[in-house]
């Protein structure tokens, strides 16, 4: 006969998804046209060979071990495309000028079947929402693309970066510094050193706005090692989890440059992402049967990735030790570090957890976060975001 019983409901505490969106050019038709006034022709002519853009939307669970972003286009809601010309925004519907994919994995893809304009280029603006069914979190996606038309009467410079669109940076194995070099070609000629070019470098802020990088001494230039015309050197350990950089180049045959580039000037971007792949931990220096009179144990932790054993692991990871004594109902934190000294209790259980210390960050005053802590020589002080002591 059952005397008593009890039930409890267990729920999962999901972490908010991390969204991403990339407006990609699909097929070989580029998003830049050349117009020749002599014969009023466009190359390419979107009325004959449409431009196809795909807003690839993703949402990744930060607690997942995988670094791959899951596409969510098929589940988008409130999806809209707008056309903006001369500051006037107009809602786009599928028809003669545009064809929008409404369902499936390619939902949101748009075919552009009209040509842009040199003086008033078309700006395409994408908006959509995604609802995380686990938490009802609403993620809003937005992206835009200017359909630039160049004057075919002048040769057009082509800008390239030696850094890919996306760079996955593994701090444990990869170099801290990265040199990003911009180059410009005019036809088959390397045009980079020409004094009729001016390079502009920008950092993309969390708001999506562009902040110009000038001499590396700006408010947010902590990761800038140096900047020299077409070469930007960064310390990736100071970029946070992700940072996007934009390079623009202005070509002016008369050598008279604007204070800022225009939408018609070429630009390239590169995004640096900090990635920690799957790692495994273990510890040694302990035996199951301790001799009588043992007061302390001295475990030594180690960690390995797919390459092998990681040297100096405390530079990148926190080692946190937990213990459960026979009289305890659960584990409690007892030490931290690679080789701690842990008081011994007969029958105790030991557990090791490893955490990512994260990227470098400035140390601020606890009473005034706007004040940075400096050393005796006036240099800024840093520590890793998740760097703590036991």
mmCIF file of C-alpha atoms in Angstrom:
data_model
loop_
_atom_site.group_PDB
_atom_site.id
_atom_site.type_symbol
_atom_site.label_atom_id
_atom_site.label_comp_id
_atom_site.label_asym_id
_atom_site.label_seq_id
_atom_site.Cartn_x
_atom_site.Cartn_y
_atom_site.Cartn_z
ATOM 1 C CA UNK A 1 0.000 0.000 0.000
ATOM 2 C CA UNK A 2 1.409 3.441 -1.024
ATOM 3 C CA UNK A 3 1.665 5.705 1.997
ATOM 4 C CA UNK A 4 2.805 8.888 0.299
ATOM 5 C CA UNK A 5 4.063 10.283 -3.009
ATOM 6 C CA UNK A 6 5.235 13.559 -4.499
ATOM 7 C CA UNK A 7 5.601 14.946 -7.992
ATOM 8 C CA UNK A 8 7.717 17.749 -9.369
ATOM 9 C CA UNK A 9 7.770 19.382 -12.775
ATOM 10 C CA UNK A 10 11.201 19.888 -14.323
ATOM 11 C CA UNK A 11 11.736 22.592 -16.931
ATOM 12 C CA UNK A 12 14.689 23.531 -19.093
ATOM 13 C CA UNK A 13 16.153 27.002 -18.624
ATOM 14 C CA UNK A 14 17.022 27.894 -22.198
ATOM 15 C CA UNK A 15 19.615 30.564 -22.931
ATOM 16 C CA UNK A 16 18.560 33.235 -25.460
ATOM 17 C CA UNK A 17 19.516 32.393 -29.025
ATOM 18 C CA UNK A 18 22.301 34.374 -30.696
ATOM 19 C CA UNK A 19 21.025 35.663 -34.081
ATOM 20 C CA UNK A 20 22.990 36.275 -37.252
ATOM 21 C CA UNK A 21 22.095 37.527 -40.705
ATOM 22 C CA UNK A 22 24.131 37.672 -43.883
ATOM 23 C CA UNK A 23 22.774 39.232 -47.066
ATOM 24 C CA UNK A 24 24.381 37.085 -49.738
ATOM 25 C CA UNK A 25 24.580 37.416 -53.499
ATOM 26 C CA UNK A 26 23.360 34.172 -55.057
ATOM 27 C CA UNK A 27 24.563 33.049 -58.512
ATOM 28 C CA UNK A 28 27.293 34.832 -60.433
ATOM 29 C CA UNK A 29 25.378 38.073 -61.094
ATOM 30 C CA UNK A 30 27.030 40.767 -58.913
ATOM 31 C CA UNK A 31 25.268 43.479 -56.894
ATOM 32 C CA UNK A 32 27.162 46.238 -58.681
ATOM 33 C CA UNK A 33 26.341 47.525 -62.164
ATOM 34 C CA UNK A 34 28.277 49.556 -64.681
ATOM 35 C CA UNK A 35 26.409 52.067 -66.794
ATOM 36 C CA UNK A 36 27.714 53.355 -70.104
ATOM 37 C CA UNK A 37 26.116 56.610 -71.115
ATOM 38 C CA UNK A 38 27.308 56.191 -74.710
ATOM 39 C CA UNK A 39 24.851 53.397 -75.435
ATOM 40 C CA UNK A 40 22.697 53.595 -72.264
ATOM 41 C CA UNK A 41 23.607 50.021 -71.361
ATOM 42 C CA UNK A 42 23.938 48.277 -68.014
ATOM 43 C CA UNK A 43 26.417 45.519 -67.200
ATOM 44 C CA UNK A 44 24.940 43.306 -65.957
ATOM 45 C CA UNK A 45 21.432 44.192 -67.082
ATOM 46 C CA UNK A 46 19.087 42.995 -64.343
ATOM 47 C CA UNK A 47 16.121 43.061 -66.718
ATOM 48 C CA UNK A 48 17.851 40.260 -68.660
ATOM 49 C CA UNK A 49 19.863 38.489 -65.920
ATOM 50 C CA UNK A 50 18.296 39.192 -62.521
ATOM 51 C CA UNK A 51 20.296 39.807 -59.367
ATOM 52 C CA UNK A 52 19.445 37.318 -56.607
ATOM 53 C CA UNK A 53 19.932 38.185 -52.939
ATOM 54 C CA UNK A 54 19.387 35.794 -50.051
ATOM 55 C CA UNK A 55 19.122 37.036 -46.441
ATOM 56 C CA UNK A 56 20.559 34.024 -44.648
ATOM 57 C CA UNK A 57 19.128 34.164 -41.137
ATOM 58 C CA UNK A 58 20.510 32.015 -38.350
ATOM 59 C CA UNK A 59 20.052 31.471 -34.644
ATOM 60 C CA UNK A 60 22.551 29.530 -32.564
ATOM 61 C CA UNK A 61 22.224 28.226 -29.023
ATOM 62 C CA UNK A 62 25.256 29.683 -27.126
ATOM 63 C CA UNK A 63 25.250 26.685 -24.795
ATOM 64 C CA UNK A 64 25.611 24.232 -27.673
ATOM 65 C CA UNK A 65 29.028 22.678 -28.350
ATOM 66 C CA UNK A 66 28.671 23.246 -32.095
ATOM 67 C CA UNK A 67 29.770 26.521 -33.708
ATOM 68 C CA UNK A 68 27.545 26.083 -36.750
ATOM 69 C CA UNK A 69 24.651 28.506 -37.156
ATOM 70 C CA UNK A 70 21.250 26.916 -37.784
ATOM 71 C CA UNK A 71 19.261 28.488 -40.637
ATOM 72 C CA UNK A 72 15.768 29.658 -39.740
ATOM 73 C CA UNK A 73 14.581 31.217 -42.996
ATOM 74 C CA UNK A 74 11.737 28.723 -43.427
ATOM 75 C CA UNK A 75 10.330 29.797 -40.040
ATOM 76 C CA UNK A 76 10.461 33.563 -40.535
ATOM 77 C CA UNK A 77 7.378 35.678 -39.930
ATOM 78 C CA UNK A 78 6.452 39.269 -40.803
ATOM 79 C CA UNK A 79 8.916 39.090 -43.686
ATOM 80 C CA UNK A 80 9.083 42.228 -45.828
ATOM 81 C CA UNK A 81 11.332 43.758 -48.474
ATOM 82 C CA UNK A 82 11.437 47.498 -49.084
ATOM 83 C CA UNK A 83 12.829 49.555 -51.919
ATOM 84 C CA UNK A 84 14.314 52.920 -50.965
ATOM 85 C CA UNK A 85 15.096 55.460 -53.702
ATOM 86 C CA UNK A 86 15.992 59.062 -52.923
ATOM 87 C CA UNK A 87 14.961 58.608 -49.296
ATOM 88 C CA UNK A 88 11.481 57.288 -50.169
ATOM 89 C CA UNK A 89 10.737 53.790 -48.865
ATOM 90 C CA UNK A 90 8.256 51.565 -50.730
ATOM 91 C CA UNK A 91 7.024 48.095 -49.753
ATOM 92 C CA UNK A 92 7.947 45.489 -52.392
ATOM 93 C CA UNK A 93 5.564 42.821 -53.611
ATOM 94 C CA UNK A 94 6.345 40.084 -56.151
ATOM 95 C CA UNK A 95 5.731 41.268 -59.687
ATOM 96 C CA UNK A 96 7.569 42.479 -62.765
ATOM 97 C CA UNK A 97 10.458 44.203 -60.977
ATOM 98 C CA UNK A 98 10.937 41.825 -58.057
ATOM 99 C CA UNK A 99 10.238 38.180 -57.249
ATOM 100 C CA UNK A 100 10.283 37.140 -53.579
ATOM 101 C CA UNK A 101 10.410 33.540 -52.344
ATOM 102 C CA UNK A 102 7.696 33.160 -49.706
ATOM 103 C CA UNK A 103 8.230 29.605 -48.381
ATOM 104 C CA UNK A 104 10.846 26.933 -47.756
ATOM 105 C CA UNK A 105 14.523 27.132 -46.844
ATOM 106 C CA UNK A 106 15.021 29.954 -49.384
ATOM 107 C CA UNK A 107 12.258 32.077 -47.886
ATOM 108 C CA UNK A 108 13.136 35.747 -48.170
ATOM 109 C CA UNK A 109 15.244 35.346 -51.319
ATOM 110 C CA UNK A 110 14.605 38.146 -53.784
ATOM 111 C CA UNK A 111 15.216 38.449 -57.515
ATOM 112 C CA UNK A 112 15.869 41.983 -58.722
ATOM 113 C CA UNK A 113 14.632 42.493 -62.292
ATOM 114 C CA UNK A 114 15.133 46.244 -62.601
ATOM 115 C CA UNK A 115 18.265 48.333 -62.983
ATOM 116 C CA UNK A 116 19.529 50.769 -60.389
ATOM 117 C CA UNK A 117 20.693 54.348 -61.012
ATOM 118 C CA UNK A 118 23.988 56.227 -60.667
ATOM 119 C CA UNK A 119 22.621 59.296 -58.886
ATOM 120 C CA UNK A 120 19.788 57.606 -56.996
ATOM 121 C CA UNK A 121 20.809 53.990 -56.411
ATOM 122 C CA UNK A 122 18.266 51.500 -55.131
ATOM 123 C CA UNK A 123 18.632 50.462 -51.496
ATOM 124 C CA UNK A 124 16.948 47.147 -50.676
ATOM 125 C CA UNK A 125 15.916 46.727 -47.033
ATOM 126 C CA UNK A 126 14.928 43.398 -45.490
ATOM 127 C CA UNK A 127 12.915 42.903 -42.292
ATOM 128 C CA UNK A 128 11.676 39.697 -40.651
ATOM 129 C CA UNK A 129 11.013 38.082 -37.285
ATOM 130 C CA UNK A 130 11.736 34.648 -35.871
ATOM 131 C CA UNK A 131 10.029 33.229 -32.784
ATOM 132 C CA UNK A 132 11.994 30.824 -30.600
ATOM 133 C CA UNK A 133 9.268 28.289 -29.778
ATOM 134 C CA UNK A 134 11.127 27.204 -26.633
ATOM 135 C CA UNK A 135 10.946 30.608 -24.939
ATOM 136 C CA UNK A 136 8.689 32.706 -27.232
ATOM 137 C CA UNK A 137 11.663 35.029 -27.689
ATOM 138 C CA UNK A 138 11.141 37.205 -30.795
ATOM 139 C CA UNK A 139 14.293 37.796 -32.820
ATOM 140 C CA UNK A 140 14.165 40.638 -35.327
ATOM 141 C CA UNK A 141 16.341 40.484 -38.431
ATOM 142 C CA UNK A 142 17.186 43.430 -40.649
ATOM 143 C CA UNK A 143 19.664 43.963 -43.464
ATOM 144 C CA UNK A 144 20.125 46.306 -46.387
ATOM 145 C CA UNK A 145 22.082 46.458 -49.603
ATOM 146 C CA UNK A 146 22.762 49.411 -51.914
ATOM 147 C CA UNK A 147 22.666 48.465 -55.595
ATOM 148 C CA UNK A 148 25.542 50.614 -56.738
ATOM 149 C CA UNK A 149 25.854 51.737 -60.352
ATOM 150 C CA UNK A 150 29.282 52.860 -61.526
ATOM 151 C CA UNK A 151 30.027 55.175 -64.388
ATOM 152 C CA UNK A 152 31.482 53.025 -67.126
ATOM 153 C CA UNK A 153 33.259 55.986 -68.688
ATOM 154 C CA UNK A 154 36.002 55.684 -66.037
ATOM 155 C CA UNK A 155 37.885 52.517 -65.088
ATOM 156 C CA UNK A 156 36.578 51.179 -61.794
ATOM 157 C CA UNK A 157 38.943 50.025 -59.052
ATOM 158 C CA UNK A 158 38.295 46.628 -57.488
ATOM 159 C CA UNK A 159 38.906 46.401 -53.736
ATOM 160 C CA UNK A 160 39.990 43.160 -52.050
ATOM 161 C CA UNK A 161 40.951 42.144 -48.510
ATOM 162 C CA UNK A 162 43.341 39.308 -47.752
ATOM 163 C CA UNK A 163 41.086 38.362 -44.820
ATOM 164 C CA UNK A 164 38.055 36.175 -45.713
ATOM 165 C CA UNK A 165 34.479 37.314 -45.150
ATOM 166 C CA UNK A 166 34.449 35.296 -41.913
ATOM 167 C CA UNK A 167 37.497 34.218 -39.913
ATOM 168 C CA UNK A 168 37.102 31.680 -37.117
ATOM 169 C CA UNK A 169 39.827 32.446 -34.595
ATOM 170 C CA UNK A 170 40.850 29.833 -32.015
ATOM 171 C CA UNK A 171 42.914 31.760 -29.445
ATOM 172 C CA UNK A 172 44.632 28.682 -27.977
ATOM 173 C CA UNK A 173 46.271 27.689 -31.275
ATOM 174 C CA UNK A 174 46.115 30.729 -33.563
ATOM 175 C CA UNK A 175 48.246 33.879 -33.487
ATOM 176 C CA UNK A 176 46.888 36.770 -31.440
ATOM 177 C CA UNK A 177 47.691 39.415 -34.048
ATOM 178 C CA UNK A 178 46.160 39.512 -37.511
ATOM 179 C CA UNK A 179 47.240 41.771 -40.347
ATOM 180 C CA UNK A 180 44.433 42.788 -42.702
ATOM 181 C CA UNK A 181 45.712 44.166 -45.984
ATOM 182 C CA UNK A 182 43.563 45.888 -48.587
ATOM 183 C CA UNK A 183 44.572 45.856 -52.255
ATOM 184 C CA UNK A 184 43.113 47.602 -55.276
ATOM 185 C CA UNK A 185 43.340 46.519 -58.891
ATOM 186 C CA UNK A 186 42.432 48.407 -62.027
ATOM 187 C CA UNK A 187 41.961 45.833 -64.721
ATOM 188 C CA UNK A 188 45.008 43.599 -64.421
ATOM 189 C CA UNK A 189 47.139 46.327 -62.789
ATOM 190 C CA UNK A 190 47.876 46.470 -59.047
ATOM 191 C CA UNK A 191 46.695 49.960 -58.215
ATOM 192 C CA UNK A 192 47.142 49.873 -54.420
ATOM 193 C CA UNK A 193 50.053 52.325 -54.148
ATOM 194 C CA UNK A 194 48.456 54.995 -56.352
ATOM 195 C CA UNK A 195 48.092 58.338 -54.566
ATOM 196 C CA UNK A 196 44.652 58.837 -56.147
ATOM 197 C CA UNK A 197 43.308 56.292 -53.660
ATOM 198 C CA UNK A 198 42.273 56.952 -50.068
ATOM 199 C CA UNK A 199 41.461 54.095 -47.684
ATOM 200 C CA UNK A 200 38.896 54.314 -44.904
ATOM 201 C CA UNK A 201 38.696 51.713 -42.103
ATOM 202 C CA UNK A 202 35.702 51.166 -39.866
ATOM 203 C CA UNK A 203 34.613 49.014 -36.960
ATOM 204 C CA UNK A 204 30.988 47.827 -36.911
ATOM 205 C CA UNK A 205 29.453 48.608 -33.508
ATOM 206 C CA UNK A 206 26.834 46.483 -31.759
ATOM 207 C CA UNK A 207 24.179 48.906 -33.019
ATOM 208 C CA UNK A 208 25.224 48.260 -36.619
ATOM 209 C CA UNK A 209 26.699 51.748 -36.978
ATOM 210 C CA UNK A 210 30.180 52.264 -38.438
ATOM 211 C CA UNK A 211 32.895 53.830 -36.288
ATOM 212 C CA UNK A 212 35.919 55.051 -38.220
ATOM 213 C CA UNK A 213 39.370 53.835 -37.187
ATOM 214 C CA UNK A 214 41.939 56.571 -37.742
ATOM 215 C CA UNK A 215 45.156 56.323 -35.720
ATOM 216 C CA UNK A 216 44.387 53.520 -33.292
ATOM 217 C CA UNK A 217 43.865 55.937 -30.408
ATOM 218 C CA UNK A 218 40.070 56.165 -30.489
ATOM 219 C CA UNK A 219 37.699 55.353 -27.639
ATOM 220 C CA UNK A 220 37.234 51.735 -28.759
ATOM 221 C CA UNK A 221 40.602 51.126 -30.402
ATOM 222 C CA UNK A 222 42.004 48.814 -27.717
ATOM 223 C CA UNK A 223 42.487 45.987 -30.205
ATOM 224 C CA UNK A 224 44.204 48.168 -32.839
ATOM 225 C CA UNK A 225 47.941 47.481 -33.003
ATOM 226 C CA UNK A 226 48.575 49.775 -35.973
ATOM 227 C CA UNK A 227 46.944 51.278 -39.032
ATOM 228 C CA UNK A 228 48.916 52.385 -42.074
ATOM 229 C CA UNK A 229 46.871 53.405 -45.117
ATOM 230 C CA UNK A 230 45.793 50.039 -46.550
ATOM 231 C CA UNK A 231 47.068 47.833 -43.700
ATOM 232 C CA UNK A 232 45.242 47.276 -40.414
ATOM 233 C CA UNK A 233 46.833 45.194 -37.637
ATOM 234 C CA UNK A 234 44.623 43.988 -34.771
ATOM 235 C CA UNK A 235 45.117 41.987 -31.588
ATOM 236 C CA UNK A 236 42.275 39.493 -31.784
ATOM 237 C CA UNK A 237 42.388 38.799 -28.056
ATOM 238 C CA UNK A 238 40.741 42.202 -27.496
ATOM 239 C CA UNK A 239 37.869 42.007 -29.998
ATOM 240 C CA UNK A 240 35.373 40.271 -27.712
ATOM 241 C CA UNK A 241 33.455 37.337 -29.119
ATOM 242 C CA UNK A 242 33.104 38.826 -32.604
ATOM 243 C CA UNK A 243 34.085 41.964 -34.512
ATOM 244 C CA UNK A 244 33.446 43.089 -38.071
ATOM 245 C CA UNK A 245 35.743 45.502 -39.899
ATOM 246 C CA UNK A 246 34.919 47.451 -43.044
ATOM 247 C CA UNK A 247 37.391 48.890 -45.535
ATOM 248 C CA UNK A 248 36.270 51.463 -48.098
ATOM 249 C CA UNK A 249 38.366 53.056 -50.781
ATOM 250 C CA UNK A 250 37.787 56.318 -52.607
ATOM 251 C CA UNK A 251 39.326 56.736 -56.046
ATOM 252 C CA UNK A 252 39.465 60.322 -57.225
ATOM 253 C CA UNK A 253 41.400 61.005 -60.468
ATOM 254 C CA UNK A 254 41.910 64.656 -59.445
ATOM 255 C CA UNK A 255 43.318 63.628 -56.036
ATOM 256 C CA UNK A 256 40.672 65.638 -54.156
ATOM 257 C CA UNK A 257 39.194 63.296 -51.553
ATOM 258 C CA UNK A 258 35.971 63.626 -49.566
ATOM 259 C CA UNK A 259 35.930 63.522 -45.776
ATOM 260 C CA UNK A 260 33.977 60.279 -46.042
ATOM 261 C CA UNK A 261 33.433 57.797 -48.893
ATOM 262 C CA UNK A 262 30.141 57.632 -50.755
ATOM 263 C CA UNK A 263 27.825 54.656 -51.264
ATOM 264 C CA UNK A 264 29.272 54.278 -54.747
ATOM 265 C CA UNK A 265 32.814 53.733 -53.460
ATOM 266 C CA UNK A 266 33.948 50.079 -53.181
ATOM 267 C CA UNK A 267 33.936 48.434 -49.776
ATOM 268 C CA UNK A 268 34.814 45.056 -48.284
ATOM 269 C CA UNK A 269 34.151 43.529 -44.875
ATOM 270 C CA UNK A 270 35.712 40.829 -42.731
ATOM 271 C CA UNK A 271 34.288 39.378 -39.534
ATOM 272 C CA UNK A 272 36.554 37.848 -36.882
ATOM 273 C CA UNK A 273 34.819 35.297 -34.628
ATOM 274 C CA UNK A 274 36.329 33.881 -31.460
ATOM 275 C CA UNK A 275 35.712 30.114 -31.411
ATOM 276 C CA UNK A 276 36.525 27.525 -28.751
ATOM 277 C CA UNK A 277 35.990 24.032 -30.225
ATOM 278 C CA UNK A 278 35.209 20.926 -28.202
ATOM 279 C CA UNK A 279 37.806 20.194 -25.498
ATOM 280 C CA UNK A 280 38.172 17.407 -22.940
ATOM 281 C CA UNK A 281 39.497 17.597 -19.384
ATOM 282 C CA UNK A 282 40.817 15.084 -16.844
ATOM 283 C CA UNK A 283 43.041 15.082 -13.781
ATOM 284 C CA UNK A 284 45.799 12.970 -12.314
ATOM 285 C CA UNK A 285 47.874 12.840 -9.139
ATOM 286 C CA UNK A 286 45.256 10.961 -7.130
ATOM 287 C CA UNK A 287 44.698 7.340 -6.188
ATOM 288 C CA UNK A 288 41.421 5.700 -5.217
ATOM 289 C CA UNK A 289 42.802 4.309 -1.973
ATOM 290 C CA UNK A 290 44.453 7.019 0.110
ATOM 291 C CA UNK A 291 46.727 5.940 2.992
ATOM 292 C CA UNK A 292 45.639 6.486 6.599
ATOM 293 C CA UNK A 293 46.388 9.946 7.934
ATOM 294 C CA UNK A 294 45.879 11.677 4.565
ATOM 295 C CA UNK A 295 44.936 15.310 5.198
ATOM 296 C CA UNK A 296 45.086 16.802 1.689
ATOM 297 C CA UNK A 297 44.979 15.609 -1.905
ATOM 298 C CA UNK A 298 46.834 17.252 -4.772
ATOM 299 C CA UNK A 299 45.088 16.654 -8.121
ATOM 300 C CA UNK A 300 46.600 18.049 -11.311
ATOM 301 C CA UNK A 301 44.205 18.963 -14.132
ATOM 302 C CA UNK A 302 44.905 18.910 -17.836
ATOM 303 C CA UNK A 303 42.927 19.674 -20.975
ATOM 304 C CA UNK A 304 43.223 18.594 -24.586
ATOM 305 C CA UNK A 305 41.669 19.520 -27.917
ATOM 306 C CA UNK A 306 41.735 17.734 -31.269
ATOM 307 C CA UNK A 307 45.385 18.735 -31.759
ATOM 308 C CA UNK A 308 46.624 17.431 -28.426
ATOM 309 C CA UNK A 309 47.479 18.571 -24.913
ATOM 310 C CA UNK A 310 47.059 22.314 -24.312
ATOM 311 C CA UNK A 311 50.077 24.003 -22.767
ATOM 312 C CA UNK A 312 49.590 26.751 -20.149
ATOM 313 C CA UNK A 313 45.836 26.107 -20.031
ATOM 314 C CA UNK A 314 45.181 28.605 -17.242
ATOM 315 C CA UNK A 315 45.814 31.412 -19.759
ATOM 316 C CA UNK A 316 42.531 30.524 -21.454
ATOM 317 C CA UNK A 317 40.513 28.362 -19.062
ATOM 318 C CA UNK A 318 39.287 28.304 -15.459
ATOM 319 C CA UNK A 319 39.604 25.020 -13.571
ATOM 320 C CA UNK A 320 36.929 24.753 -10.871
ATOM 321 C CA UNK A 321 36.850 21.868 -8.410
ATOM 322 C CA UNK A 322 33.806 20.563 -6.596
ATOM 323 C CA UNK A 323 33.594 18.044 -3.758
ATOM 324 C CA UNK A 324 30.833 15.940 -2.240
ATOM 325 C CA UNK A 325 31.432 14.462 1.173
ATOM 326 C CA UNK A 326 29.506 11.389 2.296
ATOM 327 C CA UNK A 327 27.280 13.552 4.486
ATOM 328 C CA UNK A 328 26.579 16.142 1.753
ATOM 329 C CA UNK A 329 23.464 16.176 -0.409
ATOM 330 C CA UNK A 330 25.270 17.688 -3.380
ATOM 331 C CA UNK A 331 28.548 19.030 -4.705
ATOM 332 C CA UNK A 332 30.022 22.313 -3.484
ATOM 333 C CA UNK A 333 32.870 24.373 -4.864
ATOM 334 C CA UNK A 334 36.072 23.722 -2.990
ATOM 335 C CA UNK A 335 39.024 24.985 -5.042
ATOM 336 C CA UNK A 336 40.159 26.564 -8.291
ATOM 337 C CA UNK A 337 43.264 26.193 -10.417
ATOM 338 C CA UNK A 338 45.211 23.539 -12.290
ATOM 339 C CA UNK A 339 46.901 22.043 -9.208
ATOM 340 C CA UNK A 340 44.970 22.918 -6.034
ATOM 341 C CA UNK A 341 45.367 21.582 -2.513
ATOM 342 C CA UNK A 342 42.068 20.007 -1.438
ATOM 343 C CA UNK A 343 41.305 18.903 2.146
ATOM 344 C CA UNK A 344 40.694 15.154 2.231
ATOM 345 C CA UNK A 345 37.627 13.434 3.644
ATOM 346 C CA UNK A 346 37.226 9.687 3.439
ATOM 347 C CA UNK A 347 34.597 8.697 0.872
ATOM 348 C CA UNK A 348 34.540 12.116 -0.801
ATOM 349 C CA UNK A 349 33.816 12.563 -4.532
ATOM 350 C CA UNK A 350 35.734 15.038 -6.703
ATOM 351 C CA UNK A 351 34.453 16.770 -9.834
ATOM 352 C CA UNK A 352 36.325 19.115 -12.197
ATOM 353 C CA UNK A 353 34.688 21.704 -14.449
ATOM 354 C CA UNK A 354 36.504 23.800 -17.080
ATOM 355 C CA UNK A 355 35.233 27.210 -18.223
ATOM 356 C CA UNK A 356 36.390 29.552 -20.970
ATOM 357 C CA UNK A 357 37.916 32.696 -19.475
ATOM 358 C CA UNK A 358 36.848 34.628 -22.545
ATOM 359 C CA UNK A 359 38.561 37.509 -24.351
ATOM 360 C CA UNK A 360 40.507 40.328 -22.743
ATOM 361 C CA UNK A 361 38.594 43.306 -21.363
ATOM 362 C CA UNK A 362 39.465 46.538 -19.613
ATOM 363 C CA UNK A 363 39.238 46.637 -15.816
ATOM 364 C CA UNK A 364 36.882 49.389 -14.666
ATOM 365 C CA UNK A 365 36.267 51.065 -11.334
ATOM 366 C CA UNK A 366 33.545 49.250 -9.372
ATOM 367 C CA UNK A 367 32.058 52.578 -8.263
ATOM 368 C CA UNK A 368 32.285 54.246 -11.686
ATOM 369 C CA UNK A 369 32.336 51.867 -14.713
ATOM 370 C CA UNK A 370 33.312 54.761 -16.986
ATOM 371 C CA UNK A 371 36.707 54.991 -15.242
ATOM 372 C CA UNK A 372 39.412 52.579 -16.433
ATOM 373 C CA UNK A 373 41.933 51.153 -13.954
ATOM 374 C CA UNK A 374 45.589 51.849 -14.771
ATOM 375 C CA UNK A 375 48.897 50.611 -13.378
ATOM 376 C CA UNK A 376 51.610 52.742 -11.741
ATOM 377 C CA UNK A 377 52.884 53.824 -15.164
ATOM 378 C CA UNK A 378 49.442 54.902 -16.348
ATOM 379 C CA UNK A 379 48.875 51.941 -18.674
ATOM 380 C CA UNK A 380 45.394 50.460 -18.914
ATOM 381 C CA UNK A 381 44.842 47.220 -16.987
ATOM 382 C CA UNK A 382 43.149 44.196 -18.512
ATOM 383 C CA UNK A 383 41.795 40.839 -17.485
ATOM 384 C CA UNK A 384 39.719 38.186 -19.180
ATOM 385 C CA UNK A 385 35.945 38.630 -19.023
ATOM 386 C CA UNK A 386 35.370 35.446 -17.016
ATOM 387 C CA UNK A 387 38.631 35.570 -15.081
ATOM 388 C CA UNK A 388 37.904 35.178 -11.390
ATOM 389 C CA UNK A 389 39.635 33.742 -8.367
ATOM 390 C CA UNK A 390 38.356 31.249 -5.854
#
